[in-house]
Amino acid sequence: MTKSARHFAIKEILAARTITSQEDLRRELGKRAFRVTQATLSRDMKELGVSRIARHGTLQYTIPAASEASALRPIVGAE
């Protein structure tokens, strides 16, 4: 499976489910036949601009809308 397919799956999972840890996300990817290491997942999350926010009394991962990610790149130095 390609990196872009994996990134798409990460976006889908984060949009559909409450994910509170990288291990939860890794398991969800595994259910979709993506076998990834924690290091690869961490890199993918950084590239996608995934962040953790407090929602409903718990910290969970979220991905910003495309326009938000573009606006933040110059500020945080992401490429």
Short mmCIF file of N, CA and C in Angstrom, two decimals:
data_model
loop_
_atom_site.label_atom_id
_atom_site.label_comp_id
_atom_site.label_asym_id
_atom_site.label_seq_id
_atom_site.Cartn_x
_atom_site.Cartn_y
_atom_site.Cartn_z
N MET A 1 0.84 -1.18 0.00
CA MET A 1 0.00 0.00 0.00
C MET A 1 0.89 1.25 0.00
N THR A 2 0.43 2.26 -0.66
CA THR A 2 1.24 3.46 -0.82
C THR A 2 1.10 4.41 0.37
N LYS A 3 2.05 5.31 0.45
CA LYS A 3 2.02 6.33 1.50
C LYS A 3 0.77 7.19 1.38
N SER A 4 0.42 7.57 0.16
CA SER A 4 -0.76 8.42 -0.02
C SER A 4 -2.03 7.69 0.39
N ALA A 5 -2.10 6.39 0.12
CA ALA A 5 -3.25 5.59 0.56
C ALA A 5 -3.31 5.53 2.08
N ARG A 6 -2.15 5.38 2.70
CA ARG A 6 -2.07 5.35 4.17
C ARG A 6 -2.51 6.69 4.76
N HIS A 7 -2.04 7.78 4.16
CA HIS A 7 -2.44 9.12 4.62
C HIS A 7 -3.95 9.31 4.48
N PHE A 8 -4.50 8.85 3.38
CA PHE A 8 -5.94 8.95 3.18
C PHE A 8 -6.68 8.16 4.26
N ALA A 9 -6.20 6.97 4.58
CA ALA A 9 -6.82 6.14 5.61
C ALA A 9 -6.75 6.82 6.98
N ILE A 10 -5.62 7.44 7.29
CA ILE A 10 -5.48 8.16 8.56
C ILE A 10 -6.51 9.28 8.65
N LYS A 11 -6.65 10.03 7.57
CA LYS A 11 -7.64 11.12 7.55
C LYS A 11 -9.05 10.58 7.76
N GLU A 12 -9.38 9.49 7.08
CA GLU A 12 -10.71 8.89 7.23
C GLU A 12 -10.96 8.43 8.66
N ILE A 13 -9.99 7.78 9.24
CA ILE A 13 -10.14 7.26 10.60
C ILE A 13 -10.33 8.41 11.58
N LEU A 14 -9.50 9.44 11.47
CA LEU A 14 -9.61 10.56 12.40
C LEU A 14 -10.92 11.32 12.24
N ALA A 15 -11.46 11.34 11.03
CA ALA A 15 -12.74 12.01 10.81
C ALA A 15 -13.91 11.20 11.36
N ALA A 16 -13.77 9.88 11.39
CA ALA A 16 -14.89 9.02 11.75
C ALA A 16 -14.89 8.54 13.20
N ARG A 17 -13.74 8.49 13.82
CA ARG A 17 -13.63 7.89 15.16
C ARG A 17 -12.89 8.81 16.12
N THR A 18 -13.13 8.58 17.40
CA THR A 18 -12.37 9.26 18.43
C THR A 18 -11.12 8.43 18.68
N ILE A 19 -9.97 9.01 18.39
CA ILE A 19 -8.69 8.33 18.56
C ILE A 19 -7.90 9.09 19.62
N THR A 20 -7.53 8.39 20.69
CA THR A 20 -6.85 9.06 21.80
C THR A 20 -5.38 8.69 21.94
N SER A 21 -4.91 7.74 21.15
CA SER A 21 -3.50 7.38 21.22
C SER A 21 -3.01 6.90 19.85
N GLN A 22 -1.71 6.98 19.66
CA GLN A 22 -1.13 6.49 18.41
C GLN A 22 -1.36 4.99 18.27
N GLU A 23 -1.34 4.28 19.38
CA GLU A 23 -1.57 2.83 19.33
C GLU A 23 -2.98 2.53 18.84
N ASP A 24 -3.98 3.31 19.27
CA ASP A 24 -5.35 3.13 18.77
C ASP A 24 -5.39 3.36 17.26
N LEU A 25 -4.72 4.40 16.81
CA LEU A 25 -4.69 4.70 15.38
C LEU A 25 -3.97 3.60 14.61
N ARG A 26 -2.88 3.09 15.18
CA ARG A 26 -2.14 2.01 14.53
C ARG A 26 -3.01 0.76 14.39
N ARG A 27 -3.80 0.46 15.43
CA ARG A 27 -4.71 -0.69 15.36
C ARG A 27 -5.78 -0.50 14.28
N GLU A 28 -6.33 0.70 14.22
CA GLU A 28 -7.34 0.98 13.20
C GLU A 28 -6.75 0.85 11.79
N LEU A 29 -5.54 1.31 11.61
CA LEU A 29 -4.87 1.14 10.31
C LEU A 29 -4.67 -0.34 10.02
N GLY A 30 -4.32 -1.11 11.04
CA GLY A 30 -4.14 -2.56 10.87
C GLY A 30 -5.41 -3.25 10.40
N LYS A 31 -6.56 -2.78 10.88
CA LYS A 31 -7.84 -3.34 10.43
C LYS A 31 -8.07 -3.09 8.95
N ARG A 32 -7.38 -2.08 8.42
CA ARG A 32 -7.49 -1.74 6.99
C ARG A 32 -6.29 -2.28 6.20
N ALA A 33 -5.57 -3.20 6.79
CA ALA A 33 -4.42 -3.87 6.17
C ALA A 33 -3.19 -2.98 6.01
N PHE A 34 -3.09 -1.92 6.80
CA PHE A 34 -1.88 -1.09 6.83
C PHE A 34 -1.08 -1.49 8.06
N ARG A 35 0.07 -2.08 7.85
CA ARG A 35 0.96 -2.46 8.95
C ARG A 35 2.04 -1.39 9.04
N VAL A 36 2.02 -0.60 10.12
CA VAL A 36 2.99 0.49 10.26
C VAL A 36 3.65 0.43 11.62
N THR A 37 4.88 0.91 11.66
CA THR A 37 5.58 1.03 12.93
C THR A 37 5.16 2.34 13.58
N GLN A 38 5.46 2.47 14.86
CA GLN A 38 5.14 3.70 15.57
C GLN A 38 5.89 4.87 14.96
N ALA A 39 7.13 4.65 14.55
CA ALA A 39 7.93 5.73 13.95
C ALA A 39 7.32 6.22 12.64
N THR A 40 6.89 5.30 11.79
CA THR A 40 6.25 5.67 10.53
C THR A 40 4.96 6.42 10.79
N LEU A 41 4.17 5.94 11.73
CA LEU A 41 2.91 6.60 12.05
C LEU A 41 3.15 8.00 12.59
N SER A 42 4.15 8.15 13.42
CA SER A 42 4.49 9.46 13.97
C SER A 42 4.87 10.43 12.85
N ARG A 43 5.69 9.97 11.89
CA ARG A 43 6.07 10.81 10.75
C ARG A 43 4.85 11.19 9.91
N ASP A 44 3.99 10.20 9.66
CA ASP A 44 2.78 10.47 8.88
C ASP A 44 1.92 11.53 9.57
N MET A 45 1.76 11.40 10.87
CA MET A 45 0.93 12.35 11.61
C MET A 45 1.52 13.76 11.55
N LYS A 46 2.83 13.85 11.63
CA LYS A 46 3.48 15.16 11.53
C LYS A 46 3.26 15.76 10.15
N GLU A 47 3.44 14.94 9.11
CA GLU A 47 3.25 15.41 7.73
C GLU A 47 1.82 15.87 7.48
N LEU A 48 0.85 15.22 8.11
CA LEU A 48 -0.55 15.56 7.91
C LEU A 48 -1.01 16.71 8.81
N GLY A 49 -0.18 17.11 9.75
CA GLY A 49 -0.55 18.19 10.65
C GLY A 49 -1.51 17.77 11.75
N VAL A 50 -1.47 16.49 12.10
CA VAL A 50 -2.35 15.97 13.14
C VAL A 50 -1.96 16.58 14.48
N SER A 51 -2.97 16.96 15.25
CA SER A 51 -2.70 17.51 16.58
C SER A 51 -3.66 16.87 17.58
N ARG A 52 -3.36 17.08 18.84
CA ARG A 52 -4.22 16.59 19.91
C ARG A 52 -4.97 17.75 20.52
N ILE A 53 -6.27 17.58 20.68
CA ILE A 53 -7.07 18.63 21.29
C ILE A 53 -7.93 18.02 22.40
N ALA A 54 -8.32 18.86 23.34
CA ALA A 54 -9.24 18.43 24.39
C ALA A 54 -10.66 18.53 23.86
N ARG A 55 -11.36 17.43 23.91
CA ARG A 55 -12.75 17.41 23.44
C ARG A 55 -13.53 16.42 24.29
N HIS A 56 -14.62 16.87 24.85
CA HIS A 56 -15.47 16.03 25.69
C HIS A 56 -14.70 15.42 26.86
N GLY A 57 -13.80 16.20 27.44
CA GLY A 57 -13.06 15.76 28.61
C GLY A 57 -11.93 14.79 28.34
N THR A 58 -11.55 14.62 27.09
CA THR A 58 -10.45 13.71 26.75
C THR A 58 -9.59 14.34 25.66
N LEU A 59 -8.34 13.95 25.63
CA LEU A 59 -7.45 14.41 24.55
C LEU A 59 -7.61 13.45 23.38
N GLN A 60 -7.83 14.01 22.21
CA GLN A 60 -7.95 13.16 21.03
C GLN A 60 -7.26 13.81 19.85
N TYR A 61 -6.90 12.95 18.90
CA TYR A 61 -6.22 13.42 17.70
C TYR A 61 -7.23 13.98 16.72
N THR A 62 -6.81 15.03 16.03
CA THR A 62 -7.63 15.65 15.00
C THR A 62 -6.72 16.14 13.88
N ILE A 63 -7.31 16.32 12.74
CA ILE A 63 -6.55 16.82 11.59
C ILE A 63 -7.21 18.12 11.15
N PRO A 64 -6.42 19.16 10.94
CA PRO A 64 -7.01 20.44 10.54
C PRO A 64 -7.53 20.39 9.10
N ALA A 65 -8.47 21.26 8.81
CA ALA A 65 -8.95 21.39 7.44
C ALA A 65 -7.77 21.83 6.57
N ALA A 66 -7.80 21.53 5.31
CA ALA A 66 -6.69 21.83 4.40
C ALA A 66 -6.28 23.30 4.46
N SER A 67 -7.25 24.19 4.51
CA SER A 67 -6.92 25.62 4.53
C SER A 67 -6.21 26.00 5.83
N GLU A 68 -6.60 25.39 6.95
CA GLU A 68 -5.93 25.67 8.23
C GLU A 68 -4.49 25.19 8.20
N ALA A 69 -4.25 24.00 7.65
CA ALA A 69 -2.90 23.45 7.59
C ALA A 69 -2.01 24.34 6.73
N SER A 70 -2.52 24.82 5.62
CA SER A 70 -1.73 25.69 4.74
C SER A 70 -1.38 27.00 5.43
N ALA A 71 -2.31 27.54 6.17
CA ALA A 71 -2.09 28.81 6.86
C ALA A 71 -1.06 28.66 7.97
N LEU A 72 -1.01 27.51 8.62
CA LEU A 72 -0.11 27.31 9.74
C LEU A 72 1.30 26.93 9.33
N ARG A 73 1.50 26.37 8.16
CA ARG A 73 2.83 25.91 7.75
C ARG A 73 3.91 26.96 7.91
N PRO A 74 3.71 28.21 7.43
CA PRO A 74 4.77 29.20 7.59
C PRO A 74 5.03 29.55 9.04
N ILE A 75 4.03 29.44 9.88
CA ILE A 75 4.17 29.80 11.29
C ILE A 75 4.99 28.76 12.05
N VAL A 76 4.68 27.48 11.81
CA VAL A 76 5.33 26.41 12.57
C VAL A 76 6.53 25.83 11.84
N GLY A 77 6.78 26.26 10.64
CA GLY A 77 7.96 25.81 9.91
C GLY A 77 7.82 24.45 9.27
N ALA A 78 6.59 23.96 9.11
CA ALA A 78 6.39 22.67 8.45
C ALA A 78 6.55 22.86 6.95
N GLU A 79 6.97 21.80 6.30
CA GLU A 79 7.15 21.88 4.84
C GLU A 79 6.04 21.16 4.12
#
